[in-house]
Tab-separated table of C-alpha atoms in Angstrom:
chain	number	residue	atom	x	y	z
A	16	MET	CA	-11.560	15.908	17.676
A	17	THR	CA	-11.921	12.478	16.468
A	18	VAL	CA	-14.820	11.490	13.459
A	19	ALA	CA	-16.049	8.415	11.724
A	20	LEU	CA	-17.107	8.571	8.110
A	21	ALA	CA	-19.292	5.751	6.321
A	22	ALA	CA	-22.703	7.795	6.585
A	23	GLY	CA	-20.857	9.629	4.108
A	24	LEU	CA	-20.033	6.838	1.656
A	25	ALA	CA	-23.659	6.907	0.865
A	26	LEU	CA	-23.590	10.112	-0.911
A	27	THR	CA	-23.260	9.387	-4.539
A	28	GLY	CA	-23.393	10.648	-8.625
A	29	CYS	CA	-23.490	14.215	-7.238
A	30	ALA	CA	-21.894	17.045	-9.275
A	31	PRO	CA	-18.009	16.595	-9.870
A	32	ALA	CA	-15.350	18.591	-7.650
A	33	SER	CA	-14.048	21.674	-9.184
A	34	SER	CA	-10.551	20.082	-10.428
A	35	ASN	CA	-8.023	20.995	-13.108
A	36	ALA	CA	-5.204	19.102	-14.845
A	37	GLU	CA	-3.798	22.918	-14.967
A	38	GLY	CA	-3.885	24.132	-11.985
A	39	GLY	CA	-8.007	26.075	-10.721
A	40	SER	CA	-10.726	27.620	-12.732
A	41	GLY	CA	-11.561	30.414	-11.022
A	42	GLY	CA	-13.318	30.750	-7.703
A	43	GLY	CA	-12.440	33.180	-4.342
A	44	GLY	CA	-8.998	32.588	-2.177
A	45	SER	CA	-7.853	29.590	0.195
A	46	ALA	CA	-10.542	30.616	2.645
A	47	SER	CA	-12.050	34.429	1.538
A	48	GLY	CA	-15.917	33.819	1.762
A	49	ASP	CA	-16.982	30.357	1.030
A	50	THR	CA	-14.846	28.800	-1.122
A	51	ILE	CA	-12.142	27.049	0.151
A	52	LYS	CA	-8.996	26.187	-2.871
A	53	VAL	CA	-7.754	23.099	-1.412
A	54	GLY	CA	-4.755	22.100	-4.134
A	55	TYR	CA	-3.429	18.455	-5.405
A	56	ILE	CA	0.313	18.255	-7.311
A	57	GLY	CA	0.687	14.755	-8.399
A	58	PRO	CA	1.258	12.896	-12.589
A	59	LEU	CA	-2.168	12.503	-14.261
A	60	THR	CA	-0.373	11.245	-16.860
A	61	GLY	CA	2.437	8.873	-17.623
A	62	GLY	CA	4.261	6.077	-16.696
A	63	SER	CA	2.714	6.413	-12.742
A	64	ALA	CA	-0.692	8.240	-13.881
A	65	SER	CA	-1.842	4.591	-12.298
A	66	LEU	CA	-1.074	6.486	-8.873
A	67	GLY	CA	-1.918	10.358	-9.149
A	68	VAL	CA	-5.156	9.466	-10.729
A	69	PRO	CA	-7.002	6.937	-8.513
A	70	ALA	CA	-6.253	9.711	-5.725
A	71	GLN	CA	-7.175	12.663	-7.775
A	72	HIS	CA	-10.621	10.447	-7.712
A	73	GLY	CA	-10.498	9.849	-4.136
A	74	PHE	CA	-10.451	13.414	-3.358
A	75	GLU	CA	-13.320	13.766	-5.707
A	76	LEU	CA	-15.005	11.337	-4.136
A	77	ALA	CA	-14.715	12.970	-0.433
A	78	VAL	CA	-14.736	16.884	-1.918
A	79	LYS	CA	-18.488	15.282	-3.282
A	80	HIS	CA	-19.137	14.106	0.244
A	81	LEU	CA	-17.869	17.097	2.155
A	82	ASN	CA	-19.769	19.406	0.061
A	83	ASP	CA	-23.295	17.669	-0.843
A	84	SER	CA	-23.672	17.115	3.440
A	85	GLY	CA	-22.849	20.656	4.049
A	86	GLU	CA	-20.741	19.225	6.772
A	87	LEU	CA	-18.111	22.065	6.331
A	88	ASP	CA	-19.397	25.831	6.318
A	89	ARG	CA	-16.996	26.573	3.610
A	90	THR	CA	-17.191	25.347	-0.384
A	91	ILE	CA	-14.150	22.904	-1.367
A	92	GLU	CA	-12.277	23.882	-4.637
A	93	LEU	CA	-9.885	20.639	-5.316
A	94	VAL	CA	-6.811	22.793	-7.877
A	95	SER	CA	-4.546	19.453	-9.643
A	96	VAL	CA	-2.215	19.885	-10.899
A	97	ASP	CA	-0.039	17.109	-13.729
A	98	ASP	CA	3.503	16.862	-11.789
A	99	GLU	CA	4.371	13.438	-14.124
A	100	ALA	CA	5.854	12.254	-11.922
A	101	ASP	CA	8.644	15.007	-12.068
A	102	PRO	CA	10.436	16.632	-9.007
A	103	THR	CA	11.623	19.846	-11.319
A	104	LYS	CA	7.884	20.200	-12.626
A	105	SER	CA	6.224	19.659	-8.709
A	106	ALA	CA	8.222	22.723	-7.824
A	107	ALA	CA	6.711	24.129	-10.517
A	108	ALA	CA	3.073	23.671	-9.960
A	109	ALA	CA	3.340	24.271	-6.349
A	110	GLN	CA	4.048	28.127	-7.116
A	111	ARG	CA	2.042	28.490	-9.188
A	112	MET	CA	-0.812	26.992	-6.491
A	113	ILE	CA	0.437	29.465	-3.614
A	114	THR	CA	1.483	32.256	-5.657
A	115	GLU	CA	-1.546	32.068	-8.489
A	116	ASP	CA	-4.380	30.270	-6.790
A	117	ASP	CA	-4.046	30.843	-2.951
A	118	VAL	CA	-4.855	27.170	-1.448
A	119	ILE	CA	-4.703	26.706	1.656
A	120	ALA	CA	-3.643	23.321	2.144
A	121	VAL	CA	-1.279	21.282	-0.483
A	122	LEU	CA	-2.433	17.108	-1.086
A	123	GLY	CA	-0.118	14.597	-2.587
A	124	GLY	CA	1.900	12.906	-3.838
A	125	PRO	CA	2.549	10.077	-5.561
A	126	ASN	CA	6.088	10.486	-5.740
A	127	SER	CA	8.771	10.666	-3.062
A	128	GLY	CA	11.411	12.333	-4.942
A	129	PRO	CA	8.706	14.974	-6.681
A	130	VAL	CA	7.122	15.119	-2.849
A	131	LEU	CA	10.928	16.608	-1.245
A	132	ALA	CA	11.274	18.292	-4.204
A	133	ASN	CA	8.018	20.193	-3.773
A	134	ASN	CA	7.655	20.387	-0.158
A	135	PRO	CA	10.596	22.965	0.285
A	136	VAL	CA	7.829	25.014	-1.263
A	137	ILE	CA	5.209	24.626	-0.174
A	138	THR	CA	5.696	25.118	3.281
A	139	GLU	CA	7.924	28.232	2.744
A	140	ALA	CA	4.843	29.944	2.139
A	141	GLY	CA	3.659	29.225	5.186
A	142	VAL	CA	1.445	25.767	3.091
A	143	VAL	CA	0.478	22.835	5.240
A	144	GLN	CA	0.660	20.275	3.301
A	145	LEU	CA	0.071	17.057	3.626
A	146	VAL	CA	1.757	13.303	2.168
A	147	THR	CA	-1.121	11.297	0.495
A	148	ILE	CA	0.720	8.567	-0.905
A	149	ALA	CA	4.542	8.589	-1.140
A	150	GLN	CA	6.359	6.871	1.298
A	151	ALA	CA	9.864	7.428	1.919
A	152	ASP	CA	11.343	7.703	5.463
A	153	GLY	CA	12.288	11.404	5.148
A	154	LEU	CA	9.606	13.018	3.544
A	155	ILE	CA	8.454	13.492	7.725
A	156	ASP	CA	11.956	14.893	8.751
A	157	PRO	CA	11.350	16.950	12.243
A	158	GLU	CA	14.966	18.455	11.780
A	159	SER	CA	13.545	19.678	8.538
A	160	PRO	CA	12.530	23.421	8.515
A	161	GLY	CA	9.092	22.666	6.880
A	162	TYR	CA	8.056	19.648	9.703
A	163	ASP	CA	5.992	21.932	11.189
A	164	LEU	CA	2.943	22.040	8.000
A	165	THR	CA	4.236	18.709	6.864
A	166	PHE	CA	1.613	15.470	7.864
A	167	GLN	CA	2.503	12.731	6.415
A	168	VAL	CA	-1.352	10.300	5.623
A	169	THR	CA	0.215	7.480	4.698
A	170	GLU	CA	2.194	4.558	6.259
A	171	ASN	CA	6.610	4.803	5.567
A	172	ASN	CA	8.802	2.241	4.169
A	173	THR	CA	9.960	1.032	6.464
A	174	TYR	CA	6.600	0.696	8.425
A	175	ASN	CA	5.639	-1.486	5.409
A	176	VAL	CA	8.943	-3.085	6.098
A	177	GLY	CA	8.162	-4.766	9.678
A	178	ALA	CA	5.490	-6.200	9.309
A	179	THR	CA	6.655	-8.344	5.583
A	180	VAL	CA	9.442	-9.158	7.485
A	181	GLN	CA	8.008	-11.924	8.664
A	182	PHE	CA	7.081	-13.528	5.478
A	183	PHE	CA	10.140	-13.821	4.736
A	184	LEU	CA	11.235	-14.719	8.396
A	185	ASP	CA	8.437	-17.522	8.413
A	186	ALA	CA	10.047	-19.301	5.417
A	187	ASP	CA	14.173	-19.484	6.444
A	188	TYR	CA	15.615	-18.661	3.442
A	189	ALA	CA	19.527	-18.937	2.362
A	190	SER	CA	19.358	-16.261	-0.288
A	191	ILE	CA	17.542	-13.664	-0.005
A	192	CYS	CA	17.578	-10.364	-2.333
A	193	ALA	CA	16.274	-7.462	-3.316
A	194	VAL	CA	15.595	-5.172	-6.461
A	195	ALA	CA	14.776	-1.162	-6.860
A	196	ASP	CA	14.190	1.173	-9.394
A	197	THR	CA	16.515	3.940	-8.365
A	198	THR	CA	13.493	7.261	-7.758
A	199	GLU	CA	13.373	8.000	-4.307
A	200	TYR	CA	10.492	5.804	-3.104
A	201	GLY	CA	12.355	2.443	-4.501
A	202	GLN	CA	16.885	3.756	-2.711
A	203	SER	CA	14.276	4.492	0.634
A	204	GLY	CA	12.915	1.381	0.306
A	205	ILE	CA	16.192	-0.535	0.224
A	206	ALA	CA	17.488	1.655	3.060
A	207	SER	CA	14.331	0.431	4.744
A	208	ILE	CA	15.027	-3.472	4.330
A	209	GLU	CA	18.400	-3.579	4.732
A	210	ALA	CA	17.552	-1.892	8.181
A	211	VAL	CA	14.738	-3.403	8.867
A	212	PHE	CA	16.144	-6.594	7.952
A	213	ALA	CA	19.637	-6.525	10.235
A	214	ASP	CA	17.103	-5.938	12.598
A	215	ASN	CA	15.796	-9.071	12.731
A	216	GLY	CA	18.406	-10.830	11.953
A	217	LEU	CA	18.475	-11.599	8.069
A	218	ASP	CA	21.172	-11.306	5.388
A	219	VAL	CA	20.855	-9.501	2.297
A	220	THR	CA	22.255	-11.621	-0.867
A	221	GLN	CA	22.385	-9.093	-3.078
A	222	THR	CA	20.839	-6.280	-4.093
A	223	VAL	CA	20.036	-4.724	-8.003
A	224	SER	CA	18.648	-1.491	-9.315
A	225	HIS	CA	17.842	-0.426	-12.401
A	226	GLU	CA	15.926	3.151	-13.794
A	227	VAL	CA	12.043	3.411	-13.734
A	228	ASN	CA	10.025	3.016	-16.642
A	229	ALA	CA	12.395	0.116	-17.619
A	230	THR	CA	11.631	-2.276	-20.766
A	231	ASP	CA	14.174	-4.407	-20.032
A	232	LEU	CA	15.134	-5.879	-16.858
A	233	THR	CA	16.301	-9.155	-17.750
A	234	PRO	CA	20.117	-8.065	-16.833
A	235	GLN	CA	18.749	-7.947	-12.469
A	236	VAL	CA	16.821	-11.311	-13.624
A	237	LEU	CA	20.744	-13.143	-13.988
A	238	SER	CA	21.996	-11.971	-11.989
A	239	LEU	CA	19.360	-12.821	-8.975
A	240	ARG	CA	18.654	-15.920	-10.366
A	241	ASP	CA	22.474	-16.408	-10.686
A	242	ALA	CA	23.503	-15.452	-7.561
A	243	GLY	CA	21.100	-18.499	-6.370
A	244	CYS	CA	18.449	-16.314	-4.997
A	245	GLU	CA	15.534	-18.252	-2.720
A	246	SER	CA	13.353	-14.987	-2.251
A	247	ILE	CA	13.043	-12.218	-3.855
A	248	TYR	CA	12.684	-8.733	-2.586
A	249	LEU	CA	10.909	-6.321	-5.059
A	250	PHE	CA	10.593	-2.611	-4.458
A	251	SER	CA	9.876	-1.297	-8.077
A	252	TYR	CA	6.245	1.431	-9.521
A	253	GLY	CA	3.928	-1.174	-10.770
A	254	GLN	CA	4.687	-0.747	-14.420
A	255	ASP	CA	8.868	-2.155	-13.722
A	256	ALA	CA	7.852	-4.372	-11.167
A	257	ALA	CA	6.123	-6.087	-14.088
A	258	VAL	CA	8.099	-6.165	-16.246
A	259	PHE	CA	10.306	-8.376	-13.381
A	260	MET	CA	7.554	-10.541	-13.019
A	261	LYS	CA	7.315	-11.222	-16.109
A	262	THR	CA	11.143	-11.877	-17.051
A	263	VAL	CA	10.639	-14.152	-14.494
A	264	ASN	CA	8.154	-16.057	-15.873
A	265	GLN	CA	9.387	-16.045	-19.847
A	266	ILE	CA	13.202	-17.772	-18.484
A	267	GLY	CA	11.362	-20.244	-16.116
A	268	TRP	CA	12.134	-19.089	-12.511
A	269	ASP	CA	11.096	-20.729	-9.839
A	270	VAL	CA	11.786	-18.408	-6.832
A	271	ASP	CA	9.025	-16.508	-4.338
A	272	VAL	CA	8.624	-12.928	-4.695
A	273	ILE	CA	6.938	-11.047	-2.258
A	274	GLY	CA	6.531	-7.170	-3.005
A	275	GLY	CA	6.251	-3.551	-2.256
A	276	ARG	CA	3.144	-1.421	-1.769
A	277	ALA	CA	3.559	0.362	-4.829
A	278	LEU	CA	1.791	-3.246	-6.427
A	279	ASN	CA	-0.809	-2.153	-5.773
A	280	GLN	CA	-1.408	0.282	-8.878
A	281	ALA	CA	-3.313	-0.608	-11.827
A	282	ALA	CA	-0.384	-0.435	-14.646
A	283	PHE	CA	1.488	-3.608	-12.607
A	284	LEU	CA	-2.380	-5.707	-13.267
A	285	SER	CA	-2.740	-4.263	-16.852
A	286	ILE	CA	1.229	-5.476	-17.668
A	287	ALA	CA	2.271	-8.207	-15.667
A	288	GLY	CA	-1.056	-10.543	-16.055
A	289	ASP	CA	-1.471	-14.064	-14.545
A	290	ALA	CA	3.077	-13.532	-14.714
A	291	GLY	CA	2.185	-11.800	-11.311
A	292	ASP	CA	-0.099	-14.447	-9.504
A	293	GLY	CA	0.599	-16.204	-5.932
A	294	LEU	CA	3.054	-12.739	-5.676
A	295	ILE	CA	2.370	-10.830	-1.462
A	296	PHE	CA	2.849	-6.982	-0.559
A	297	PRO	CA	1.314	-4.731	1.913
A	298	SER	CA	-1.611	-2.884	1.732
A	299	VAL	CA	-4.152	-0.799	3.050
A	300	ILE	CA	-7.462	-2.293	2.013
A	301	ASP	CA	-9.463	-4.890	4.243
A	302	LEU	CA	-11.969	-5.900	2.746
A	303	ASP	CA	-13.311	-7.544	5.997
A	304	LYS	CA	-13.877	-3.560	6.687
A	305	ALA	CA	-17.759	-2.455	6.453
A	306	SER	CA	-15.968	1.594	5.946
A	307	THR	CA	-14.423	-0.346	3.282
A	308	LYS	CA	-17.158	-1.948	1.406
A	309	ASP	CA	-18.999	1.809	2.155
A	310	PHE	CA	-16.045	3.521	-0.045
A	311	ILE	CA	-15.402	0.794	-2.802
A	312	ASP	CA	-18.827	0.642	-3.809
A	313	ALA	CA	-19.067	4.385	-3.673
A	314	TYR	CA	-16.251	4.893	-5.501
A	315	THR	CA	-17.629	2.116	-7.645
A	316	GLU	CA	-19.808	3.619	-8.606
A	317	GLU	CA	-18.292	6.835	-9.303
A	318	TYR	CA	-14.872	5.621	-11.487
A	319	GLY	CA	-15.850	2.381	-12.520
A	320	ALA	CA	-14.351	-1.171	-11.255
A	321	ASP	CA	-11.016	-0.800	-12.825
A	322	ASP	CA	-9.864	2.432	-12.104
A	323	ASP	CA	-8.339	1.527	-9.222
A	324	PRO	CA	-9.088	-1.770	-8.450
A	325	ALA	CA	-6.650	-2.505	-5.482
A	326	HIS	CA	-8.277	0.297	-3.899
A	327	THR	CA	-4.987	1.768	-2.477
A	328	PHE	CA	-4.678	5.171	-3.385
A	329	SER	CA	-7.523	6.120	-3.810
A	330	ALA	CA	-8.877	5.181	-0.462
A	331	LEU	CA	-5.634	6.990	1.359
A	332	ALA	CA	-7.099	10.356	-0.560
A	333	TYR	CA	-10.408	9.471	0.663
A	334	ASP	CA	-8.812	9.796	3.719
A	335	SER	CA	-6.491	12.668	3.306
A	336	MET	CA	-9.565	15.429	2.198
A	337	MET	CA	-11.023	14.135	5.587
A	338	MET	CA	-8.585	14.238	8.245
A	339	LEU	CA	-8.061	17.788	6.242
A	340	ALA	CA	-12.362	18.859	6.954
A	341	GLU	CA	-11.662	18.316	10.025
A	342	GLY	CA	-8.336	19.947	10.458
A	343	LEU	CA	-10.236	22.912	8.537
A	344	LYS	CA	-12.879	23.044	10.769
A	345	GLY	CA	-10.939	22.943	14.298
A	346	SER	CA	-8.985	26.211	13.034
A	347	ASP	CA	-12.242	28.119	12.401
A	348	TYR	CA	-11.036	27.621	8.768
A	349	GLU	CA	-7.393	29.476	9.052
A	350	GLY	CA	-4.737	28.117	7.068
A	351	GLY	CA	-0.531	27.759	7.898
A	352	GLN	CA	-0.183	26.438	11.702
A	353	ALA	CA	-3.544	27.782	12.622
A	354	LEU	CA	-4.313	24.777	10.305
A	355	ALA	CA	-1.005	22.774	11.685
A	356	ASP	CA	-1.859	22.779	15.331
A	357	ALA	CA	-6.072	21.721	13.769
A	358	LEU	CA	-4.448	18.930	12.361
A	359	GLY	CA	-2.811	17.219	16.005
A	360	GLU	CA	-6.170	16.762	17.171
A	361	VAL	CA	-8.373	14.963	14.728
A	362	THR	CA	-8.530	11.816	14.720
A	363	LEU	CA	-10.903	8.711	12.281
A	364	ASP	CA	-11.587	5.351	14.244
A	365	ASP	CA	-13.133	5.007	11.448
A	366	ALA	CA	-11.371	5.956	8.332
A	367	VAL	CA	-11.286	3.919	4.806
A	368	SER	CA	-8.520	3.112	5.030
A	369	GLY	CA	-5.761	0.240	7.121
A	370	ARG	CA	-7.363	-2.426	8.973
A	371	ASP	CA	-10.430	-2.840	11.206
A	372	GLY	CA	-10.868	-1.446	14.785
A	373	SER	CA	-6.999	0.229	13.237
A	374	SER	CA	-6.704	4.514	12.973
A	375	LEU	CA	-5.868	7.196	11.538
A	376	SER	CA	-4.126	10.240	14.148
A	377	PHE	CA	-1.909	12.970	13.961
A	378	GLY	CA	-2.100	13.035	17.657
A	379	PHE	CA	1.127	10.408	18.084
A	380	GLY	CA	2.851	13.608	17.548
A	381	ASP	CA	5.270	12.347	14.677
A	382	HIS	CA	2.839	13.692	11.774
A	383	ARG	CA	2.381	10.597	10.513
A	384	ALA	CA	-1.256	9.558	10.870
A	385	PRO	CA	-0.877	4.999	10.793
A	386	SER	CA	-1.880	3.362	14.087
A	387	ASP	CA	-0.474	-0.018	14.593
A	388	ASP	CA	-2.062	-3.118	12.610
A	389	PHE	CA	-3.010	-0.461	10.141
A	390	GLN	CA	-1.899	-3.245	7.720
A	391	THR	CA	-3.708	-6.156	5.012
A	392	PHE	CA	-1.631	-8.068	3.170
A	393	TRP	CA	-2.645	-8.386	-0.341
A	394	THR	CA	-1.876	-11.366	-3.961
A	395	ILE	CA	-2.711	-11.543	-7.204
A	396	GLU	CA	-5.416	-14.205	-8.837
A	397	ASP	CA	-5.291	-15.598	-11.700
A	398	GLY	CA	-4.062	-12.072	-12.679
A	399	GLU	CA	-6.465	-9.787	-10.183
A	400	PHE	CA	-6.112	-8.345	-6.885
A	401	ALA	CA	-7.175	-10.574	-3.892
A	402	MET	CA	-6.855	-10.323	0.116
A	403	TYR	CA	-4.335	-12.330	0.895
A	404	ARG	CA	-4.256	-11.218	4.909
A	405	ASN	CA	-6.333	-9.063	7.384
A	406	ASP	CA	-3.879	-10.595	10.392
A	407	VAL	CA	-0.021	-9.762	10.370
A	408	PRO	CA	1.021	-7.535	13.030
A	409	SER	CA	2.366	-3.854	12.763
A	410	THR	CA	3.654	-1.714	14.682
A	411	ARG	CA	4.363	2.190	13.886
A	412	PRO	CA	8.105	2.192	13.799
């Protein structure tokens, strides 16, 4: 089944979607009566909140659209739990959603490590999970027992790196270095960088890592400078990436930096300020796309312009809920394998995320939704997010 979304984005100012950071707020079971409960597990507080909160708001906006439009024969209730980007807390949240909240599916989250921890809990209970934002390649593993019930709406790390490598090829740097945090996102990103660059005849001269939520990255910056790096691939979450860029700026090091998609975080902008000017990073937002512009207008009216200034995480969340809704209609509101089978037939031809002309579809047969040419690239200009290019080819790995 194929669906376009633009019409629903005119719906703004409607009543808030049911959401509770401590769990559900009453109501019927997952698919009983007139209410379907859908879970979201993600960081609503802490260092990754600028990933998790916009995602929650994107889900809420989609739920408002669905409930107000009457597209479904049911009412969607969003059940949100804050896992603080902690894998142990994320797994516990999943267990509670399954046993107490009776959700029909779980969406989220932004952090790869917590998704790896909660996915077995969710899928072993026969519940579908849609990975909305997290990008580690290993989240979709055909050898995993939960593969049949796990779907990834966003592009993975190798997809991002496969498009980004073109910037390094075009510049013909003599020395390319990489930096990443020690999370699953960062380390799987380094693995993707090394593999993709090797396939393109490029060597990564030096790689350094750091703990997440770092307060001082001076040793890492000096190590890379002293190694003679002409360019840096920065694959860290927003707060840490901002600390890195501020340190580069403070020591007066003139080096080209290209980042990973986590740099779309509001936290990066608020901490780095104009120290991030000129940095390039992948995005899924195309400002020349009509459905995207409509979404941004609706989201800004509801949550303000500063809530998700690069729009990436809220847009992916919105599209994830819309794909789930189409799957629910296709499964006659049954969960489990029936829902998984129905999701395999869903295509969004005019999603709010993705470059104009791209699509989201689980019909590719590998449980990953983005089509070719899904990515755009953004930058920082005068301390603000701005679209850089929407014409760089990108190919599904």
